[in-house]
Amino acid sequence: MKLFPYGHATHPQWRMAAGLVLAQVRAQMALHGYASSPTLALLYITDHYAPEAAGILSHLSAELPGITDWSGTVGVGIASNNVEYFDEPAMALMLCELPSDQYRVFSGVAPLGLGFEAHTALVHADASSPDLPDLIKEMSARTASGYLFGGLSSSRLGTLQFAVGGNGNISGQGAASGVFQGGLSGVAFGEGVGLLSRVTQGCLPLAQAHSVTSAQDNVALTLGNEPALDVMLRELKVSLAQPEHALMVVRATLVGLLQPSDEEAPTGEAQAAVGRTGNFGSDVIVRHIIGLDPARRGVAVATELEVGMQLAFCQRNVQAAKADLMRVCAEIREELEPQELPLETVQALASAGIESVPHLARGIAGAVYVSCTGRGGAHFGGPSAELQIVRRALGDVPLVGFFAGGEIARNHLYGYTGVLTVFTTN
């Protein structure tokens, strides 16, 4: 598999931005090592361009007639290699050259049919869709691996998704012209498409997790048979005798939750919400605290609770988020790069700077990064700091993505996380 051509640009006029992006991808398509006949495009735009989404898709489709399939969405911010665009008009495009029998574009009006065996899927979702967690689980069940990656569209001007199939518009979409609102859309991939994906957390637990021993709806009543409110106040080191200070601290606190599972880890030990390093595991989902129940000494959170869940109070932590992002990038590189490279490859990488070479020896044809809207920008210390970490770790690999209102990995809907997925060349 060859490197995926990609481009990104910002400009007040979308046609100018599109022209810059097209110039980048066309130049790369002419280079050795890059795909020259891609058929699948991943398109992400910021919400400044949302009112012109149909025009953008129509223009790019006409300029790239060889691209038969399109997928993507809108975000308040979008990402590409080494850069993120927040609160400005921008677009990012990546062109994938994949076997035609190894992927299918789907949407709410043209769901994934029985004729294609999906191994995993890139999913874009509308947060306003009814029963969204159930839709995500249902989609996960349609894949052989059960693994989804993607996120919820985010926009101040209305969310939308791009979904165009091999014959122009997906059959059944009517006058939608490839631009949709509501439900799920994306690309399902067959087993022949090599993918590696990791979840990076953005919050740090304050202490070890507690078992939810009693709960009603979304209110945790007892943790380890102790009143949940008492546990929280102790770990936050606050008292309701000083309500203003206590509420300020509580507002900055979230909860990490791990669903009870009948499955055992490979070691035979039950999954732990907080690992030995003091960080959350990748299966932990983070939710807001939405209220306190002093009468029942309970804590209300923004999701339904079950007895047996593990719950840990946590706070957003910049240093922990940076370290965890570097960790998942390192895991991907270690899994892809051979332990011993040929001497000529090592010399080629070294001569051009190992940190910045998009070389096939890295085993990455392209990447998709979906991060939380609460992680971008200043949270990592400055503009584009999060994407710069990814670039330093992976090199100048083709990458596009967006900042989501919730991130999707496996069959879970996360918050304050990043989901990094790479297409492998092997």
Short mmCIF file of C-alpha atoms in Angstrom, two decimals:
data_model
loop_
_atom_site.label_atom_id
_atom_site.label_comp_id
_atom_site.label_asym_id
_atom_site.label_seq_id
_atom_site.Cartn_x
_atom_site.Cartn_y
_atom_site.Cartn_z
CA MET A 1 0.00 0.00 0.00
CA LYS A 2 1.36 3.43 -0.96
CA LEU A 3 1.26 6.66 1.02
CA PHE A 4 -2.07 8.47 0.88
CA PRO A 5 -1.99 11.94 -0.73
CA TYR A 6 -3.37 14.60 1.61
CA GLY A 7 -3.76 18.35 1.86
CA HIS A 8 -5.09 21.02 4.19
CA ALA A 9 -5.67 24.76 3.97
CA THR A 10 -7.44 27.73 5.52
CA HIS A 11 -8.96 30.67 3.65
CA PRO A 12 -12.03 32.88 4.10
CA GLN A 13 -13.25 31.69 0.68
CA TRP A 14 -13.74 27.95 0.47
CA ARG A 15 -12.88 27.83 -3.24
CA MET A 16 -9.45 29.24 -2.51
CA ALA A 17 -8.90 26.70 0.26
CA ALA A 18 -10.07 23.91 -2.05
CA GLY A 19 -7.64 25.08 -4.72
CA LEU A 20 -4.74 24.92 -2.26
CA VAL A 21 -5.77 21.45 -1.07
CA LEU A 22 -6.14 20.16 -4.62
CA ALA A 23 -2.70 21.48 -5.54
CA GLN A 24 -1.18 19.58 -2.61
CA VAL A 25 -2.83 16.23 -3.34
CA ARG A 26 -2.14 16.44 -7.09
CA ALA A 27 1.52 17.16 -6.46
CA GLN A 28 1.78 14.18 -4.12
CA MET A 29 -0.03 11.87 -6.53
CA ALA A 30 2.78 12.51 -9.01
CA LEU A 31 5.49 11.55 -6.49
CA HIS A 32 7.07 8.13 -6.18
CA GLY A 33 5.72 6.26 -3.18
CA TYR A 34 2.35 8.04 -3.10
CA ALA A 35 -0.91 6.57 -4.37
CA SER A 36 -1.63 7.68 -7.93
CA SER A 37 -5.06 6.11 -8.34
CA PRO A 38 -6.95 6.59 -5.06
CA THR A 39 -10.70 5.99 -4.97
CA LEU A 40 -11.73 6.86 -1.38
CA ALA A 41 -11.57 10.40 0.03
CA LEU A 42 -11.83 11.43 3.68
CA LEU A 43 -12.96 15.07 3.92
CA TYR A 44 -13.16 17.20 7.06
CA ILE A 45 -14.25 20.84 7.19
CA THR A 46 -14.61 23.35 10.01
CA ASP A 47 -18.05 24.65 10.81
CA HIS A 48 -17.25 27.98 9.10
CA TYR A 49 -17.71 26.11 5.83
CA ALA A 50 -20.78 24.12 6.95
CA PRO A 51 -23.34 26.21 4.98
CA GLU A 52 -21.31 25.50 1.82
CA ALA A 53 -20.80 21.80 2.42
CA ALA A 54 -22.76 20.61 -0.63
CA GLY A 55 -20.91 23.04 -2.88
CA ILE A 56 -17.54 21.96 -1.50
CA LEU A 57 -18.28 18.28 -2.05
CA SER A 58 -19.59 18.92 -5.56
CA HIS A 59 -16.54 21.00 -6.48
CA LEU A 60 -13.99 18.52 -5.14
CA SER A 61 -15.80 15.59 -6.75
CA ALA A 62 -15.69 17.32 -10.12
CA GLU A 63 -12.00 18.15 -9.73
CA LEU A 64 -11.14 14.59 -8.68
CA PRO A 65 -13.32 12.44 -10.97
CA GLY A 66 -11.34 9.30 -10.15
CA ILE A 67 -12.53 9.43 -6.54
CA THR A 68 -15.70 7.36 -6.41
CA ASP A 69 -16.29 7.30 -2.65
CA TRP A 70 -16.37 10.13 -0.10
CA SER A 71 -16.75 10.20 3.65
CA GLY A 72 -16.23 12.83 6.35
CA THR A 73 -17.87 15.36 8.60
CA VAL A 74 -17.68 18.81 10.17
CA GLY A 75 -15.93 19.91 13.35
CA VAL A 76 -15.40 23.10 15.30
CA GLY A 77 -11.80 22.17 14.65
CA ILE A 78 -10.06 19.89 12.17
CA ALA A 79 -6.64 18.28 12.15
CA SER A 80 -3.92 17.36 9.75
CA ASN A 81 -0.27 16.43 10.07
CA ASN A 82 1.39 18.83 12.55
CA VAL A 83 -1.48 21.34 12.50
CA GLU A 84 -4.96 21.95 13.84
CA TYR A 85 -7.47 24.57 12.71
CA PHE A 86 -9.78 26.01 15.36
CA ASP A 87 -12.26 28.83 14.93
CA GLU A 88 -11.20 29.49 11.34
CA PRO A 89 -12.45 28.32 7.92
CA ALA A 90 -10.44 25.29 6.88
CA MET A 91 -10.58 21.88 5.21
CA ALA A 92 -8.45 18.72 5.20
CA LEU A 93 -8.55 15.95 2.60
CA MET A 94 -6.87 12.55 2.37
CA LEU A 95 -7.12 10.22 -0.64
CA CYS A 96 -6.91 6.49 0.10
CA GLU A 97 -5.95 3.82 -2.39
CA LEU A 98 -7.61 0.65 -1.16
CA PRO A 99 -8.91 -2.46 -2.93
CA SER A 100 -12.49 -1.75 -4.02
CA ASP A 101 -13.74 -4.98 -2.46
CA GLN A 102 -12.26 -4.05 0.93
CA TYR A 103 -14.35 -1.03 1.87
CA ARG A 104 -17.89 0.32 1.68
CA VAL A 105 -19.29 3.77 2.40
CA PHE A 106 -22.51 3.70 4.41
CA SER A 107 -25.06 6.15 5.80
CA GLY A 108 -28.42 6.22 7.54
CA VAL A 109 -30.32 5.97 4.26
CA ALA A 110 -27.92 3.40 2.80
CA PRO A 111 -26.85 1.22 5.75
CA LEU A 112 -24.18 -1.42 5.50
CA GLY A 113 -25.70 -4.31 3.59
CA LEU A 114 -25.32 -8.05 4.03
CA GLY A 115 -23.16 -8.33 0.92
CA PHE A 116 -20.07 -6.89 2.60
CA GLU A 117 -18.16 -8.48 5.48
CA ALA A 118 -16.96 -5.58 7.60
CA HIS A 119 -14.00 -6.11 9.90
CA THR A 120 -13.98 -2.59 11.38
CA ALA A 121 -15.40 0.83 10.52
CA LEU A 122 -14.73 4.55 10.62
CA VAL A 123 -17.88 6.16 12.02
CA HIS A 124 -19.14 9.75 11.97
CA ALA A 125 -22.21 10.31 14.14
CA ASP A 126 -24.72 13.02 15.00
CA ALA A 127 -24.96 13.63 18.75
CA SER A 128 -28.66 14.50 18.44
CA SER A 129 -29.55 11.04 17.10
CA PRO A 130 -31.98 9.17 19.38
CA ASP A 131 -30.48 6.20 21.24
CA LEU A 132 -27.00 7.00 19.92
CA PRO A 133 -25.13 4.62 22.27
CA ASP A 134 -27.36 1.79 21.08
CA LEU A 135 -26.73 2.73 17.43
CA ILE A 136 -22.99 2.59 18.05
CA LYS A 137 -23.25 -0.82 19.72
CA GLU A 138 -25.43 -2.10 16.88
CA MET A 139 -22.91 -0.90 14.31
CA SER A 140 -20.09 -2.48 16.28
CA ALA A 141 -21.95 -5.80 16.26
CA ARG A 142 -22.02 -5.68 12.45
CA THR A 143 -18.23 -5.83 12.29
CA ALA A 144 -16.18 -8.97 12.79
CA SER A 145 -13.75 -7.29 15.19
CA GLY A 146 -16.36 -5.24 17.05
CA TYR A 147 -14.01 -2.26 16.73
CA LEU A 148 -15.20 1.14 15.56
CA PHE A 149 -13.22 4.38 15.46
CA GLY A 150 -14.44 7.92 14.83
CA GLY A 151 -16.46 10.54 16.62
CA LEU A 152 -19.46 12.84 16.88
CA SER A 153 -19.72 15.77 14.49
CA SER A 154 -19.25 19.13 16.21
CA SER A 155 -20.49 22.45 14.87
CA ARG A 156 -21.97 25.78 15.89
CA LEU A 157 -23.87 25.98 12.61
CA GLY A 158 -25.47 22.53 12.42
CA THR A 159 -23.78 19.16 12.12
CA LEU A 160 -23.43 17.28 8.85
CA GLN A 161 -21.73 14.26 7.34
CA PHE A 162 -20.37 13.41 3.89
CA ALA A 163 -21.23 10.02 2.40
CA VAL A 164 -20.97 9.23 -1.32
CA GLY A 165 -20.83 5.74 -2.77
CA GLY A 166 -19.27 4.25 -5.88
CA ASN A 167 -21.94 5.38 -8.34
CA GLY A 168 -21.94 9.00 -7.29
CA ASN A 169 -24.53 9.38 -4.54
CA ILE A 170 -25.34 6.39 -2.40
CA SER A 171 -28.39 4.58 -3.67
CA GLY A 172 -31.46 5.72 -1.79
CA GLN A 173 -30.18 9.05 -0.57
CA GLY A 174 -32.44 11.02 -2.90
CA ALA A 175 -31.59 14.70 -3.16
CA ALA A 176 -29.17 14.67 -0.26
CA SER A 177 -26.23 15.05 -2.70
CA GLY A 178 -23.87 13.29 -0.34
CA VAL A 179 -24.43 15.64 2.61
CA PHE A 180 -26.41 14.19 5.52
CA GLN A 181 -27.68 15.14 8.94
CA GLY A 182 -28.48 12.68 11.73
CA GLY A 183 -27.60 9.06 12.39
CA LEU A 184 -24.36 7.35 11.50
CA SER A 185 -22.24 7.33 8.37
CA GLY A 186 -18.71 6.35 7.51
CA VAL A 187 -16.60 3.66 5.88
CA ALA A 188 -16.58 -0.04 6.72
CA PHE A 189 -13.30 -1.83 6.02
CA GLY A 190 -12.69 -5.46 5.19
CA GLU A 191 -10.14 -7.69 6.84
CA GLY A 192 -7.70 -6.96 4.02
CA VAL A 193 -7.22 -3.34 5.14
CA GLY A 194 -4.55 -3.19 7.80
CA LEU A 195 -5.46 -0.89 10.68
CA LEU A 196 -4.04 -0.14 14.12
CA SER A 197 -5.94 2.01 16.60
CA ARG A 198 -5.31 3.33 20.10
CA VAL A 199 -7.26 5.44 22.60
CA THR A 200 -5.46 8.09 24.62
CA GLN A 201 -7.06 9.48 27.77
CA GLY A 202 -7.02 13.11 28.84
CA CYS A 203 -7.88 12.79 32.53
CA LEU A 204 -5.94 11.58 35.55
CA PRO A 205 -7.64 9.63 38.38
CA LEU A 206 -7.35 11.18 41.82
CA ALA A 207 -7.25 7.81 43.57
CA GLN A 208 -8.01 4.16 42.96
CA ALA A 209 -11.37 3.19 41.51
CA HIS A 210 -14.31 2.14 43.66
CA SER A 211 -16.96 -0.46 42.94
CA VAL A 212 -20.48 0.93 42.55
CA THR A 213 -22.37 -1.06 45.18
CA SER A 214 -25.72 0.70 44.82
CA ALA A 215 -27.14 3.14 42.29
CA GLN A 216 -30.44 4.47 41.00
CA ASP A 217 -30.57 5.58 37.38
CA ASN A 218 -27.65 8.01 37.05
CA VAL A 219 -27.04 8.52 40.78
CA ALA A 220 -24.24 6.65 42.53
CA LEU A 221 -25.50 6.00 46.06
CA THR A 222 -22.70 3.92 47.55
CA LEU A 223 -19.13 3.18 46.48
CA GLY A 224 -17.67 0.17 48.20
CA ASN A 225 -20.71 0.23 50.54
CA GLU A 226 -19.79 3.76 51.63
CA PRO A 227 -21.94 6.82 50.75
CA ALA A 228 -20.72 8.06 47.35
CA LEU A 229 -20.82 11.72 48.36
CA ASP A 230 -18.63 11.04 51.40
CA VAL A 231 -16.09 9.22 49.25
CA MET A 232 -15.95 12.07 46.76
CA LEU A 233 -15.59 14.80 49.38
CA ARG A 234 -12.77 12.87 51.06
CA GLU A 235 -10.84 12.37 47.84
CA LEU A 236 -11.34 15.98 46.77
CA LYS A 237 -10.35 17.18 50.24
CA VAL A 238 -13.34 19.52 50.48
CA SER A 239 -16.28 19.97 52.84
CA LEU A 240 -19.87 21.06 52.33
CA ALA A 241 -19.30 23.35 55.31
CA GLN A 242 -17.49 25.55 52.76
CA PRO A 243 -19.95 25.22 49.87
CA GLU A 244 -18.44 27.77 47.48
CA HIS A 245 -14.99 26.19 47.56
CA ALA A 246 -16.44 22.69 47.43
CA LEU A 247 -18.59 23.45 44.37
CA MET A 248 -15.65 25.04 42.57
CA VAL A 249 -13.61 21.87 43.04
CA VAL A 250 -16.53 19.58 42.13
CA ARG A 251 -17.13 21.50 38.89
CA ALA A 252 -13.55 20.72 37.87
CA THR A 253 -14.01 17.02 38.64
CA LEU A 254 -15.28 14.22 36.42
CA VAL A 255 -15.75 10.48 36.84
CA GLY A 256 -14.11 7.65 34.95
CA LEU A 257 -16.29 4.57 34.55
CA LEU A 258 -15.54 1.00 33.57
CA GLN A 259 -18.47 -1.22 32.69
CA PRO A 260 -18.80 -4.52 34.56
CA SER A 261 -17.66 -7.34 32.32
CA ASP A 262 -17.90 -11.10 32.41
CA GLU A 263 -14.77 -11.30 30.30
CA GLU A 264 -11.45 -11.78 31.98
CA ALA A 265 -8.20 -10.20 30.88
CA PRO A 266 -5.60 -12.52 29.29
CA THR A 267 -3.81 -12.78 32.64
CA GLY A 268 -6.97 -14.03 34.30
CA GLU A 269 -7.35 -10.82 36.27
CA ALA A 270 -10.41 -8.62 36.01
CA GLN A 271 -10.02 -5.37 34.08
CA ALA A 272 -8.93 -2.43 36.20
CA ALA A 273 -10.14 1.12 35.64
CA VAL A 274 -6.90 2.51 37.05
CA GLY A 275 -3.76 0.72 35.95
CA ARG A 276 -0.58 0.11 37.87
CA THR A 277 0.86 3.33 36.44
CA GLY A 278 -1.94 5.35 38.04
CA ASN A 279 -3.54 6.11 34.66
CA PHE A 280 -6.90 5.13 33.21
CA GLY A 281 -7.16 2.07 31.04
CA SER A 282 -8.38 2.44 27.46
CA ASP A 283 -11.83 1.00 28.28
CA VAL A 284 -12.63 3.77 30.77
CA ILE A 285 -15.20 6.36 29.71
CA VAL A 286 -15.21 9.81 31.32
CA ARG A 287 -18.46 11.58 32.20
CA HIS A 288 -19.43 14.84 33.93
CA ILE A 289 -20.74 15.14 37.47
CA ILE A 290 -24.12 16.83 37.04
CA GLY A 291 -25.35 17.10 40.62
CA LEU A 292 -25.15 16.13 44.26
CA ASP A 293 -27.82 14.45 46.39
CA PRO A 294 -27.08 15.42 50.02
CA ALA A 295 -30.23 13.70 51.32
CA ARG A 296 -29.12 10.30 50.01
CA ARG A 297 -25.40 11.15 50.07
CA GLY A 298 -25.29 10.41 46.36
CA VAL A 299 -23.46 11.76 43.30
CA ALA A 300 -25.26 12.19 39.95
CA VAL A 301 -23.31 11.68 36.73
CA ALA A 302 -24.15 12.12 33.06
CA THR A 303 -24.88 8.48 32.28
CA GLU A 304 -26.80 5.50 33.59
CA LEU A 305 -24.98 3.57 36.30
CA GLU A 306 -24.94 -0.13 37.05
CA VAL A 307 -23.98 -2.00 40.19
CA GLY A 308 -20.56 -3.53 39.63
CA MET A 309 -19.16 -0.65 37.61
CA GLN A 310 -15.80 0.73 38.64
CA LEU A 311 -15.86 4.49 39.29
CA ALA A 312 -12.90 6.81 39.84
CA PHE A 313 -13.01 10.56 40.39
CA CYS A 314 -10.67 12.36 38.02
CA GLN A 315 -9.59 15.72 36.67
CA ARG A 316 -8.26 16.88 33.34
CA ASN A 317 -4.47 16.90 33.40
CA VAL A 318 -2.29 18.35 30.64
CA GLN A 319 0.90 16.50 31.51
CA ALA A 320 -0.92 13.17 31.81
CA ALA A 321 -2.63 13.79 28.45
CA LYS A 322 0.71 14.54 26.76
CA ALA A 323 2.38 11.49 28.26
CA ASP A 324 -0.48 9.19 27.30
CA LEU A 325 -0.56 10.52 23.73
CA MET A 326 3.17 9.87 23.39
CA ARG A 327 2.62 6.40 24.82
CA VAL A 328 0.02 5.36 22.24
CA CYS A 329 2.12 6.78 19.39
CA ALA A 330 5.11 4.81 20.66
CA GLU A 331 3.02 1.63 20.86
CA ILE A 332 1.96 2.03 17.24
CA ARG A 333 5.52 2.64 16.06
CA GLU A 334 6.86 -0.30 18.02
CA GLU A 335 4.24 -2.61 16.55
CA LEU A 336 4.82 -1.46 12.98
CA GLU A 337 8.55 -0.92 12.71
CA PRO A 338 10.72 -4.01 12.37
CA GLN A 339 13.29 -4.41 15.10
CA GLU A 340 16.04 -4.39 12.49
CA LEU A 341 15.81 -2.23 9.37
CA PRO A 342 18.08 -2.72 6.33
CA LEU A 343 21.20 -0.56 6.51
CA GLU A 344 20.26 1.46 3.43
CA THR A 345 16.86 2.23 4.96
CA VAL A 346 18.43 3.36 8.24
CA GLN A 347 20.84 5.62 6.33
CA ALA A 348 18.01 7.08 4.25
CA LEU A 349 15.93 7.82 7.33
CA ALA A 350 18.88 9.30 9.20
CA SER A 351 20.00 11.52 6.33
CA ALA A 352 16.58 13.16 6.07
CA GLY A 353 15.82 13.27 9.81
CA ILE A 354 14.08 10.29 11.37
CA GLU A 355 11.47 12.51 12.99
CA SER A 356 10.08 13.78 9.69
CA VAL A 357 10.38 11.14 7.01
CA PRO A 358 7.15 9.70 5.54
CA HIS A 359 8.96 6.48 4.59
CA LEU A 360 7.20 3.22 3.86
CA ALA A 361 9.51 1.49 6.30
CA ARG A 362 7.43 3.08 9.03
CA GLY A 363 4.57 0.91 7.81
CA ILE A 364 2.02 3.76 7.81
CA ALA A 365 0.15 4.75 4.66
CA GLY A 366 -2.05 7.32 6.41
CA ALA A 367 -3.72 8.14 9.71
CA VAL A 368 -6.98 9.47 11.11
CA TYR A 369 -6.98 11.32 14.43
CA VAL A 370 -10.21 12.17 16.25
CA SER A 371 -9.74 14.26 19.37
CA CYS A 372 -12.13 15.89 21.83
CA THR A 373 -13.05 19.54 21.36
CA GLY A 374 -11.94 20.02 24.97
CA ARG A 375 -8.38 18.82 24.20
CA GLY A 376 -7.30 21.04 21.31
CA GLY A 377 -5.52 24.36 21.33
CA ALA A 378 -4.37 25.74 24.65
CA HIS A 379 -5.06 22.53 26.60
CA PHE A 380 -1.79 21.09 25.27
CA GLY A 381 0.13 24.33 25.73
CA GLY A 382 -0.43 26.17 22.47
CA PRO A 383 -1.94 26.07 18.97
CA SER A 384 -1.42 22.71 17.23
CA ALA A 385 0.57 21.35 20.20
CA GLU A 386 -1.42 18.11 20.26
CA LEU A 387 -0.81 17.41 16.57
CA GLN A 388 2.85 18.34 16.93
CA ILE A 389 3.21 15.57 19.51
CA VAL A 390 1.74 13.09 17.04
CA ARG A 391 4.04 14.31 14.29
CA ARG A 392 7.17 14.06 16.42
CA ALA A 393 6.21 10.51 17.35
CA LEU A 394 5.02 9.17 13.98
CA GLY A 395 6.83 11.44 11.52
CA ASP A 396 5.30 13.30 8.58
CA VAL A 397 2.74 10.64 7.82
CA PRO A 398 -0.42 11.62 5.91
CA LEU A 399 -3.01 12.49 8.56
CA VAL A 400 -6.46 14.07 8.71
CA GLY A 401 -9.12 14.23 11.39
CA PHE A 402 -11.40 16.43 13.42
CA PHE A 403 -12.24 17.59 16.93
CA ALA A 404 -15.39 15.82 18.03
CA GLY A 405 -18.21 16.26 20.50
CA GLY A 406 -17.49 12.70 21.67
CA GLU A 407 -15.05 10.08 20.46
CA ILE A 408 -15.89 6.57 19.29
CA ALA A 409 -13.65 3.55 19.87
CA ARG A 410 -14.68 -0.10 20.05
CA ASN A 411 -18.40 0.15 20.89
CA HIS A 412 -17.96 2.99 23.39
CA LEU A 413 -18.63 6.70 23.28
CA TYR A 414 -15.79 8.51 25.03
CA GLY A 415 -15.09 12.05 26.20
CA TYR A 416 -11.82 13.98 26.61
CA THR A 417 -9.93 11.32 24.64
CA GLY A 418 -8.07 11.04 21.36
CA VAL A 419 -8.50 8.10 18.98
CA LEU A 420 -5.50 7.56 16.69
CA THR A 421 -5.89 5.07 13.85
CA VAL A 422 -3.31 4.27 11.19
CA PHE A 423 -3.60 2.46 7.89
CA THR A 424 -0.68 0.04 7.65
CA THR A 425 1.26 -0.65 4.48
CA ASN A 426 1.87 -4.30 5.32
#
